[in-house]
Coordinates of C-alpha atoms (C1' of nucleotides) in Angstrom, one line a residue:
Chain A
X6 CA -2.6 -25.1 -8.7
X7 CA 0.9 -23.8 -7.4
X8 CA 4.3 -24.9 -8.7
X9 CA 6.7 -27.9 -7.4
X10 CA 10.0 -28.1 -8.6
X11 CA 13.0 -30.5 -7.6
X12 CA 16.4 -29.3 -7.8
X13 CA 19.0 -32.1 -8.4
X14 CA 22.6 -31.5 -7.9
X15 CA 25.6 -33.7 -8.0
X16 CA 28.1 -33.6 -5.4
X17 CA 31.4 -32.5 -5.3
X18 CA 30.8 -33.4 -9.1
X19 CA 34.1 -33.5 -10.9
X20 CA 35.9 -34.9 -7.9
X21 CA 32.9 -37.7 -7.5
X22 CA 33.4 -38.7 -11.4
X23 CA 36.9 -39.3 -10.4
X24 CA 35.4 -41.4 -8.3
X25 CA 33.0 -43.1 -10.4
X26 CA 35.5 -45.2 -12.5
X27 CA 38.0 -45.8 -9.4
X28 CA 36.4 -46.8 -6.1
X29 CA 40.5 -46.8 -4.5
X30 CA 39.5 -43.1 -4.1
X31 CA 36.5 -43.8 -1.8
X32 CA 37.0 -42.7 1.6
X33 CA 40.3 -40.3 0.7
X34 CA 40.6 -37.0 -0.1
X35 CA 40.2 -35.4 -3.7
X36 CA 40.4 -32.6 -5.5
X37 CA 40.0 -31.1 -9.1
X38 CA 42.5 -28.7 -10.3
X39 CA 41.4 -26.0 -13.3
X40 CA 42.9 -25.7 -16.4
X41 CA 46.4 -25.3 -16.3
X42 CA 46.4 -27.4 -12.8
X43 CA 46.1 -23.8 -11.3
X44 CA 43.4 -23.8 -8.3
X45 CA 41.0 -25.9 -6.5
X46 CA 37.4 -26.1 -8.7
X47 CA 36.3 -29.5 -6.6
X48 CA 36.6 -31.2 -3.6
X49 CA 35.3 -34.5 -2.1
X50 CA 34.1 -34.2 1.6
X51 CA 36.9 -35.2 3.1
X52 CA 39.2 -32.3 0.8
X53 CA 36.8 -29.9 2.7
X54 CA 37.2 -31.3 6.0
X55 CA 40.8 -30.9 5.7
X56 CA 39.9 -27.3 4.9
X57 CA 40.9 -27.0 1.6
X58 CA 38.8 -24.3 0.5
X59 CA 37.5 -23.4 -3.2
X60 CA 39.6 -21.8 -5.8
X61 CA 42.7 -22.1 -3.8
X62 CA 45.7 -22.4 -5.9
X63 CA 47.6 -25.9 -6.1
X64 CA 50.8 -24.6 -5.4
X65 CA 49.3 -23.5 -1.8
X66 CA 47.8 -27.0 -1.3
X67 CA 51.3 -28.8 -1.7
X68 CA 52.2 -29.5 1.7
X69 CA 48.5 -30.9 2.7
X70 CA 48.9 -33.1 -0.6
X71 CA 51.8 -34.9 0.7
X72 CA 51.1 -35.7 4.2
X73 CA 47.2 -36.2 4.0
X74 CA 47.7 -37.8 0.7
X75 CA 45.1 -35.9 -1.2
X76 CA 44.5 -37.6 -4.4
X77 CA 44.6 -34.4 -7.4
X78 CA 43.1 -34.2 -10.6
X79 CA 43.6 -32.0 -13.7
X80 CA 40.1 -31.4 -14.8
X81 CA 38.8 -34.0 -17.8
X82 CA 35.6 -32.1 -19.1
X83 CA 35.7 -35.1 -21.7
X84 CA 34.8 -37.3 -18.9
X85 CA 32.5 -34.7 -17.0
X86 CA 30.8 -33.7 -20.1
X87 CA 29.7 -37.4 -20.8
X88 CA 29.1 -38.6 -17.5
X89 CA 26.4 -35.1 -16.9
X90 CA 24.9 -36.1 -20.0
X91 CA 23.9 -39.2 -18.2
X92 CA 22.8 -38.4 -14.9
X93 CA 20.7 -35.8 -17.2
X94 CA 19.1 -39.2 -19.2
X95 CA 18.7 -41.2 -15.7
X96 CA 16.3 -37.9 -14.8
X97 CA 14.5 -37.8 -17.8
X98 CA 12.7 -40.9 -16.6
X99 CA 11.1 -39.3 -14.0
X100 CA 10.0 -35.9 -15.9
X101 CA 9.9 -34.9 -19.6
X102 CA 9.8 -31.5 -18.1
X103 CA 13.3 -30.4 -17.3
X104 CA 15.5 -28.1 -17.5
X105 CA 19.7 -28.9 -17.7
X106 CA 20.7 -25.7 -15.5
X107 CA 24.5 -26.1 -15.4
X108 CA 26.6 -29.4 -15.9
X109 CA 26.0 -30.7 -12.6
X110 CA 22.8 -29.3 -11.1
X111 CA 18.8 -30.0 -13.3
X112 CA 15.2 -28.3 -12.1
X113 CA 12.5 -30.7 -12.6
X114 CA 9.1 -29.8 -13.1
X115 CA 6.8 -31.9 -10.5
X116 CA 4.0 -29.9 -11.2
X117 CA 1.9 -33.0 -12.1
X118 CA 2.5 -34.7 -8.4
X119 CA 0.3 -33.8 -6.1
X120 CA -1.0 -36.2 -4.0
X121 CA 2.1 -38.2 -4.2
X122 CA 4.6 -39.4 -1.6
X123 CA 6.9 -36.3 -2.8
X124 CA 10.0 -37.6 -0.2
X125 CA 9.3 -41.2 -1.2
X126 CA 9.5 -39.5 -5.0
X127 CA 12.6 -37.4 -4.2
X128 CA 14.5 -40.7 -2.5
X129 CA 13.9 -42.8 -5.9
X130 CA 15.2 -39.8 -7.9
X131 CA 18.3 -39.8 -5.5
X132 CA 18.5 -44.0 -5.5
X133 CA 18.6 -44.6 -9.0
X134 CA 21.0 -41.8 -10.2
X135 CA 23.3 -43.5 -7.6
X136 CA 22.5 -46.6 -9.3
X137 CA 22.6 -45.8 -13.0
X138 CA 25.5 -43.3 -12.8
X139 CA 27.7 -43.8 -9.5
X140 CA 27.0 -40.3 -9.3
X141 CA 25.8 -39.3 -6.0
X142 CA 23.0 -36.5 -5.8
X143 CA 21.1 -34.1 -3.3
X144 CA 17.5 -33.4 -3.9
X145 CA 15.5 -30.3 -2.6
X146 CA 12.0 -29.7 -3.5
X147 CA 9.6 -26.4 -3.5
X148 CA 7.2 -24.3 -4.7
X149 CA 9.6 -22.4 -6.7
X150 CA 13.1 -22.4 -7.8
X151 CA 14.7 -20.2 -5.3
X152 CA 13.2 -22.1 -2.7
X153 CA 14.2 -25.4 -4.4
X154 CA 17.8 -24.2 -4.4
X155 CA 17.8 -23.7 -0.1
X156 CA 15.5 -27.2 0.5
X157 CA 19.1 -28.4 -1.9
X158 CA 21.6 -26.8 0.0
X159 CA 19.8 -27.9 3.6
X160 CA 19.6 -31.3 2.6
X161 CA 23.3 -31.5 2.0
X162 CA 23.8 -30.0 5.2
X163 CA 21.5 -32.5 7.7
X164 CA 22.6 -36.2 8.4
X165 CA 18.9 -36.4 9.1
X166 CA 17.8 -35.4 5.6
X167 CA 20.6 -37.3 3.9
X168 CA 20.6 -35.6 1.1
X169 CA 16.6 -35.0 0.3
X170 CA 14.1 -32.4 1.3
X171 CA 11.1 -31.3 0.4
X172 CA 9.9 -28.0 1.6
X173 CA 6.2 -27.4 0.8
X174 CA 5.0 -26.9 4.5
X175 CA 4.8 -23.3 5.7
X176 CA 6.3 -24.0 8.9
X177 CA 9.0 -25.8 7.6
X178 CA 9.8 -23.3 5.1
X179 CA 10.2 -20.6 7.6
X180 CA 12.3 -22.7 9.7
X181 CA 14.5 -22.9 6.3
X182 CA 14.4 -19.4 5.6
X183 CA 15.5 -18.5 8.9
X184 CA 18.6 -21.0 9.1
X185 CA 19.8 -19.8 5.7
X186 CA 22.3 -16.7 5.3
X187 CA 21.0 -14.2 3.4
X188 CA 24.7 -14.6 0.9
X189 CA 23.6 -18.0 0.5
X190 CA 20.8 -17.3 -1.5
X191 CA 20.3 -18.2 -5.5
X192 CA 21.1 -14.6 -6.7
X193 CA 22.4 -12.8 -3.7
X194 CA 26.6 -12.2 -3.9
X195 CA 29.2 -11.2 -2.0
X196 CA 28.3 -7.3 -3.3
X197 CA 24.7 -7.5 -2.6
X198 CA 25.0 -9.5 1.3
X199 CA 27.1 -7.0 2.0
X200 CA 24.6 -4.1 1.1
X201 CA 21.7 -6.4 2.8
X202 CA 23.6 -6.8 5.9
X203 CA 24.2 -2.9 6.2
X204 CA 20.4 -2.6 6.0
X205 CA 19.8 -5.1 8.6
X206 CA 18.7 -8.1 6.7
X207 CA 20.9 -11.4 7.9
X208 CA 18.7 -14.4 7.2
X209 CA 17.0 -15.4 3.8
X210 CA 14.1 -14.9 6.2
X211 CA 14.5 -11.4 6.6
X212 CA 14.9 -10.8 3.2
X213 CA 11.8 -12.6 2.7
X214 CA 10.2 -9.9 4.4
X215 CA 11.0 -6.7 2.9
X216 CA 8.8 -4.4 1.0
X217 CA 8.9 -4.8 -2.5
X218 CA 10.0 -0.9 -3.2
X219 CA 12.9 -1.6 -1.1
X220 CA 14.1 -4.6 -3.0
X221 CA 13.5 -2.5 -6.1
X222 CA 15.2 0.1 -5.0
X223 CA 18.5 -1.2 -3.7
X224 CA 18.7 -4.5 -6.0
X225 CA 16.9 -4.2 -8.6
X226 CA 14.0 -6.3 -10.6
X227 CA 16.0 -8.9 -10.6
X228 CA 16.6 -8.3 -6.5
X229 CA 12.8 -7.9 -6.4
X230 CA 12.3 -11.3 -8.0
X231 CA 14.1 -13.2 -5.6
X232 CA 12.4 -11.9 -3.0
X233 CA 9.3 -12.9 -4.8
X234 CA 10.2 -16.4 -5.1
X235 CA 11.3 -16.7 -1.2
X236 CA 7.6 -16.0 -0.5
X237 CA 6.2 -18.7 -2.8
X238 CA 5.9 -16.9 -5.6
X239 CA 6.7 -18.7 -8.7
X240 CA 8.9 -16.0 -10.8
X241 CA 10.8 -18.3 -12.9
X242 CA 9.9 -20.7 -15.4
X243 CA 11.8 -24.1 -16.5
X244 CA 13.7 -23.3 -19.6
X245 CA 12.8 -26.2 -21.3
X246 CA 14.9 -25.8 -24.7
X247 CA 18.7 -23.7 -23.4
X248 CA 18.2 -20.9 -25.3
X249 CA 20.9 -20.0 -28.3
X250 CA 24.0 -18.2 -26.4
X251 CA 24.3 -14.2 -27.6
X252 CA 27.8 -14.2 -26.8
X253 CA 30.7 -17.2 -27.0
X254 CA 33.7 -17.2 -25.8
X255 CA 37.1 -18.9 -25.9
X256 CA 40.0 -18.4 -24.3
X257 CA 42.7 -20.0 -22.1
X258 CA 45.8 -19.3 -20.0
X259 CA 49.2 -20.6 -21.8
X260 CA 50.6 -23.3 -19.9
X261 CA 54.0 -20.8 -19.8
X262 CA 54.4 -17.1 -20.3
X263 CA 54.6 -16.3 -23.8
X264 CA 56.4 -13.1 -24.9
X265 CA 56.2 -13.8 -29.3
X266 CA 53.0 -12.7 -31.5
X267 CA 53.9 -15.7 -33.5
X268 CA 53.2 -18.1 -30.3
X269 CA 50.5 -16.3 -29.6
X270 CA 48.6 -16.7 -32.9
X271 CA 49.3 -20.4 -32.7
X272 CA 47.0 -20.1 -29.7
X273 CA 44.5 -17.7 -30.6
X274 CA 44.2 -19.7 -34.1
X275 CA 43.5 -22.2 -31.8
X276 CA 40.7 -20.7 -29.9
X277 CA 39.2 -19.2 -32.6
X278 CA 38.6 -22.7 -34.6
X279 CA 37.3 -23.6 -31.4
X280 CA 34.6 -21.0 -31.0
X281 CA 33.5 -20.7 -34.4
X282 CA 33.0 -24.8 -33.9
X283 CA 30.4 -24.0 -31.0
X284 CA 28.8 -21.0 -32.9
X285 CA 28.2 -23.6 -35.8
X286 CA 26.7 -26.2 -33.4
X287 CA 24.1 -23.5 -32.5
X288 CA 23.5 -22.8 -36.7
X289 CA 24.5 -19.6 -35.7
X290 CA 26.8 -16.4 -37.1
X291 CA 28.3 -14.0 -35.8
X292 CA 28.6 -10.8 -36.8
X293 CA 31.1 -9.0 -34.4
X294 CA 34.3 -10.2 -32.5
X295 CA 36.5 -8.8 -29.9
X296 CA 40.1 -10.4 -29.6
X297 CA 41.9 -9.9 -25.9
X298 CA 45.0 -10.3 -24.9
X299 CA 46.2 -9.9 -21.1
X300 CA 49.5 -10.2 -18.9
X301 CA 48.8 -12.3 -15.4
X302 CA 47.1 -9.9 -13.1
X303 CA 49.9 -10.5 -10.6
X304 CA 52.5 -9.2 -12.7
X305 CA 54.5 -6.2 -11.3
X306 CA 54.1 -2.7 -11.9
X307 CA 55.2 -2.3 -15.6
X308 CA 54.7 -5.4 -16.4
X309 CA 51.0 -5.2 -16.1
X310 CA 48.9 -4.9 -19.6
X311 CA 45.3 -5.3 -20.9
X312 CA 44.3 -4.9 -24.4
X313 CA 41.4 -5.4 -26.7
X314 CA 39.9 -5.0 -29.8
X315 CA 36.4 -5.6 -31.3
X316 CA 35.8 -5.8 -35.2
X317 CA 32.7 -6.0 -37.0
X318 CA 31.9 -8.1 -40.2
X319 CA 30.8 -6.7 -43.4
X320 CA 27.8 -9.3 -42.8
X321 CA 27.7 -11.8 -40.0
X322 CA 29.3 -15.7 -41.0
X323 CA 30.1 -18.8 -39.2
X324 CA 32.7 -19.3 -41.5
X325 CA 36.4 -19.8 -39.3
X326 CA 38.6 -18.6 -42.4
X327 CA 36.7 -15.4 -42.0
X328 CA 36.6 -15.5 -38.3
X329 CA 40.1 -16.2 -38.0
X330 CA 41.5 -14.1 -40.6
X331 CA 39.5 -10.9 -38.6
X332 CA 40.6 -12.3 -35.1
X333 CA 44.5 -12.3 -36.8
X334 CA 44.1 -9.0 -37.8
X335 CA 43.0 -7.3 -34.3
X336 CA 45.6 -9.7 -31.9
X337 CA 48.2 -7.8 -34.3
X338 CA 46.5 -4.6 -33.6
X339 CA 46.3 -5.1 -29.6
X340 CA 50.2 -7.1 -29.2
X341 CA 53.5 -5.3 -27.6
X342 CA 56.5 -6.8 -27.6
X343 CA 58.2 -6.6 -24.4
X344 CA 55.2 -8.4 -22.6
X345 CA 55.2 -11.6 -20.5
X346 CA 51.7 -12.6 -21.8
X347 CA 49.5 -15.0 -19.6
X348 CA 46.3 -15.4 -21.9
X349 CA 44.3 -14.7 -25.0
X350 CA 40.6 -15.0 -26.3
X351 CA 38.1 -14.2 -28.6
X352 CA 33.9 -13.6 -28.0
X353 CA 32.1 -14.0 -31.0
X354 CA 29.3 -11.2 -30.8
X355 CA 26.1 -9.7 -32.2
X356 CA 25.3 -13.7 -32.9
X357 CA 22.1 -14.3 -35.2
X358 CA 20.3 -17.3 -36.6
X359 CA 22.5 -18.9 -39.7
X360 CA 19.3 -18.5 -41.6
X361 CA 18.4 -14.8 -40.8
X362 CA 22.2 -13.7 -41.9
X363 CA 21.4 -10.3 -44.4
X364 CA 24.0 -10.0 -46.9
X365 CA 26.0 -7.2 -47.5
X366 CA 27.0 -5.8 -51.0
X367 CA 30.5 -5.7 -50.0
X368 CA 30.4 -9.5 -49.1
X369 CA 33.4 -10.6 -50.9
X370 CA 33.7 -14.5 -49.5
X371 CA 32.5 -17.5 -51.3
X372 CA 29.7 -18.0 -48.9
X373 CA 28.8 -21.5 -50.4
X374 CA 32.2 -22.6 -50.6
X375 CA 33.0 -21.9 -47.7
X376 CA 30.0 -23.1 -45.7
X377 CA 30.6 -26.9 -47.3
X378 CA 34.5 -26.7 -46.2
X379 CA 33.1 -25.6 -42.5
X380 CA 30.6 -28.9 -42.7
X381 CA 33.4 -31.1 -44.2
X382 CA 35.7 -29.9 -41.4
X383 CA 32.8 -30.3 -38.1
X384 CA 32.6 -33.7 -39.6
X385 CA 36.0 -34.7 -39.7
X386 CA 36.6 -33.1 -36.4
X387 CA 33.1 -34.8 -35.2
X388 CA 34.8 -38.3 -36.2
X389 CA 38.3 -38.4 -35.1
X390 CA 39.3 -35.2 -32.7
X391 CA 39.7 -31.6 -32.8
X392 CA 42.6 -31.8 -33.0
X393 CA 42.4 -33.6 -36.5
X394 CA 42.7 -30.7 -38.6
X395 CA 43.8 -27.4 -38.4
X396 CA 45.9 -24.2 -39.7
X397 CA 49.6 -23.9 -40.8
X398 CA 49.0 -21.2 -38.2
X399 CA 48.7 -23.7 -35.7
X400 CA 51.9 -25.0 -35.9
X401 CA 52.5 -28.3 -34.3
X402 CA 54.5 -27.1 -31.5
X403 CA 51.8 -26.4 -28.9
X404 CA 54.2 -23.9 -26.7
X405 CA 50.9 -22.5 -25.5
X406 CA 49.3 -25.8 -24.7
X407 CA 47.4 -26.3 -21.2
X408 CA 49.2 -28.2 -18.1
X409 CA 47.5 -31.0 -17.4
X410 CA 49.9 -33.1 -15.1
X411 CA 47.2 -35.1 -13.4
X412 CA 44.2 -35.9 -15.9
X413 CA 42.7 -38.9 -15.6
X414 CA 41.6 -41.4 -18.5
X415 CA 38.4 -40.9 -20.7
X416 CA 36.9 -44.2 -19.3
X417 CA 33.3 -43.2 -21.0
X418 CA 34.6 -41.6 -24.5
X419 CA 38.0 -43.3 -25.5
X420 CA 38.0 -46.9 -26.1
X421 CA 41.8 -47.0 -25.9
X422 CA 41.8 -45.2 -22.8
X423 CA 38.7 -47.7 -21.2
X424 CA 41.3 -50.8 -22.3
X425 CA 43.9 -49.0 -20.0
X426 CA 41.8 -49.8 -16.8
X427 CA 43.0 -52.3 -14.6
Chain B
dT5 C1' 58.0 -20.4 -10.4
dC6 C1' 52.7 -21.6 -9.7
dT7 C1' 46.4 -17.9 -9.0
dG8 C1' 40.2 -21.0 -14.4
dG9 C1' 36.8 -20.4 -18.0
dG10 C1' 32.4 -19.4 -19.6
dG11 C1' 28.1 -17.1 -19.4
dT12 C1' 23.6 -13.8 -18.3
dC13 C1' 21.0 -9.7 -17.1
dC14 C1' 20.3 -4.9 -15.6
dT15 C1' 21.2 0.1 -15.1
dA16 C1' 23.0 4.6 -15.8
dG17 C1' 24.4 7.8 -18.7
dG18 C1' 25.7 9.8 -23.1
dA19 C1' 24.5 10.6 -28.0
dC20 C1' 21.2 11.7 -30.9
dC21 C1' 16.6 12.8 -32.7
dC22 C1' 12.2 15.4 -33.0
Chain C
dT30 C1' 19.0 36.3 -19.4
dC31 C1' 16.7 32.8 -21.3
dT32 C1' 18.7 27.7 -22.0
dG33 C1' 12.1 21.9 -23.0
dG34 C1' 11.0 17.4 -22.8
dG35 C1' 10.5 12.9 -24.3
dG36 C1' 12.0 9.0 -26.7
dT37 C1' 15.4 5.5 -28.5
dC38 C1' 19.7 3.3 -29.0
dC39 C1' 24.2 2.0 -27.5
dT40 C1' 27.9 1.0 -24.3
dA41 C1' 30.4 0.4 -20.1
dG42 C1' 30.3 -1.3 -15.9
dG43 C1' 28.5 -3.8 -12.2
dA44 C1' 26.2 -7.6 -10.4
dC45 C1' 25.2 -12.4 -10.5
dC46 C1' 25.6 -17.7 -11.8
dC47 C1' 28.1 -22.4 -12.4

DNA sequence: TCTGGGGTCCTAGGACCC
DNA sequence: TCTGGGGTCCTAGGACCC
């Protein structure tokens, strides 16, 4: 019995949820702008075929935007977030076995299918999505995940496929292989095309057909698997249950430069409620963090400065006062004044299970009382915002808080904002 | 003026131990 | 002058993904 998986992936995503809730966009050109409005992280069709190309910044953009009247977003993850979640419910109908890979792409397991129409299969997948969601969707399907990813990509890329392919026929996979650039296959980077093109191997075809020492050698196991996997070769499972994160990070850029450690803190306070609020979600602690703070990496010579600091916990907690109080103490460690700063962030590290946390003698915190404060605040924050709470150290001026000159309304999470909609 | 944010995995090499 | 060898752990850095 040999594998089959589908690969599902949304289009354009962010710029086709834009869509989703305003149909004047159809037809024109959009992008998505990153936090802080500052580059291009999605385009509709039409933003590509007036060759606005990824990760651009907006300021660069701002001539096309006027005279091809390209219709820009700031990015809503609100929106995105809620909208994935459904697309990720409209598959579950066709496959208990799935796995959510990224917010806008799913590998479905349709091991259980043979014998079926699998393009007639693939075509419903892509038909109700459309239907359910207004999100459209490209399916690819193969004996393995790699494979799955270029059947994807191909079908995006052929009027006649219109957005499905299956590729289980030999012949048809090598015409596949052979058609595909080796840099864009699942795993293969700028770094590593570049070595595989010194070496002779162009096509995801010739890769296909090196010796497994050489693949080894020059890339690795993980090299070696990929290789695997362009033969047929089933290396990689669905990961049915996302695995608990071993690092989580949060930071941002400040809408302005700031140049004050009290600003600063504001935003790092900030940060860290925010990543101790994820850690908690995943009944973790943490038990290690490193604090960073960082100039823009344009700045000029002199200006230029990187710092960081990592501090470990007596014993590892989930607990933000502790958290925040640690991630305090090392931003004052790591901050110069004199600095036009750009960005700060904190990683929570060494992360174990909430219930496998070993106590130190030196534990000084009230573990109790603070572990019902940190459920009492998740709740509130649950109910009405993140935003509800917070720390004098906040403050309420929000010098550092993100541009966001174009967002869109919530249509699927606010009720006020939904009301707005003409 | 303006250039995102969040992750994972693997390897090499040093420290240290017996 | 001789100056082992093997194992583990940790970290920094490099590569990749969306």
């Amino acid at each position: 019995m040999t594998s089959l998986f589908a690969l599902v992936d949304c289009n354009n995503f962010y710029a086709s949820c834009e869509r989703a809730f305003n149909p004047s966009l159809i037809g024109k050109p959009v992008v998505v702008l990153s936090n802080n409005d500052g580059c291009v992280i999605a385009r509709s069709n039409e933003a590509k075929a007036l060759g606005i190309k990824m990760g651009v910044p907006a300021f660069e953009m701002a001539a096309l935007v006027k005279t091809q009247e390209v219709q820009v977003f700031s990015s809503n993850y609100e929106l995105y977030g809620d909208m994935s979640r459904r697309v990720v419910e409209t598959l579950r109908q066709f496959t208990p076995n799935l796995e959510v890979y990224s917010i806008d792409e799913s590998f479905l397991d349709l091991g259980n299918l043979r014998g079926v129409d699998l393009g007639a299969y693939a075509h419903s997948i892509k038909a109700t999505v459309q239907q359910w969601t207004g999100i459209p969707v490209a399916v690819g399907v193969a004996p393995t995940k790699t494979l799955a990813k270029i059947a994807n990509r191909l079908s995006k890329k052929s009027a006649k496929a219109g957005g499905v392919l299956v590729l289980t026929d030999e012949r048809h996979i090598t015409e596949a292989l052979k058609r595909t650039d080796i840099s864009d296959v699942w795993g293969v980077g700028r770094r590593y095309a570049k070595k595989l093109a010194a070496f002779g191997v162009h096509t995801a075809w010739d890769l296909r057909n090196v010796t497994d020492a050489f693949a080894k050698k020059h890339f690795t196991v993980v090299g070696l698997r990929t290789v695997r996997e362009l033969r047929g070769e089933a290396c990689l499972d669905l990961e049915l249950v996302p695995p608990s994160k071993q690092n989580i990070c949060t930071s941002r850029s400040f809408a302005r430069r700031l140049t004050e450690l009290q600003d600063i803190e504001q935003a790092l306070t900030s940060h860290a409620v925010r990543c101790a609020t994820k850690l908690r979600k995943q009944k973790s602690c943490a038990g290690a963090l490193t604090v960073f703070l960082e100039t823009s990496r344009f700045a000029g010579e002199g200006q230029l400065y990187y710092n960081s600091r990592t501090l470990s916990l007596a014993s590892a907690t989930s607990s933000e006062l502790e958290l925040l109080r640690c991630a305090l103490m090392a931003l004052r460690s790591i901050y110069r004044p004199g600095y036009r700063y750009k960005k700060t962030g904190i990683i929570l590290q060494d992360i174990v299970p909430a219930n496998q946390v070993q106590l130190s003698l030196l534990d000084s915190g009230n573990r109790e009382r603070d572990a019902r404060l940190m459920g009492t605040l998740d709740a509130l924050r649950e109910r009405f915002g993140h935003t509800c709470v917070g720390y004098g150290v906040q403050g309420t001026g929000k010098v550092w808080a993100m541009k966001k000159d174009h967002i869109s309304p919530c249509y699927t999470t606010r009720l006020a904002d939904l009301l707005q909609v003409k």
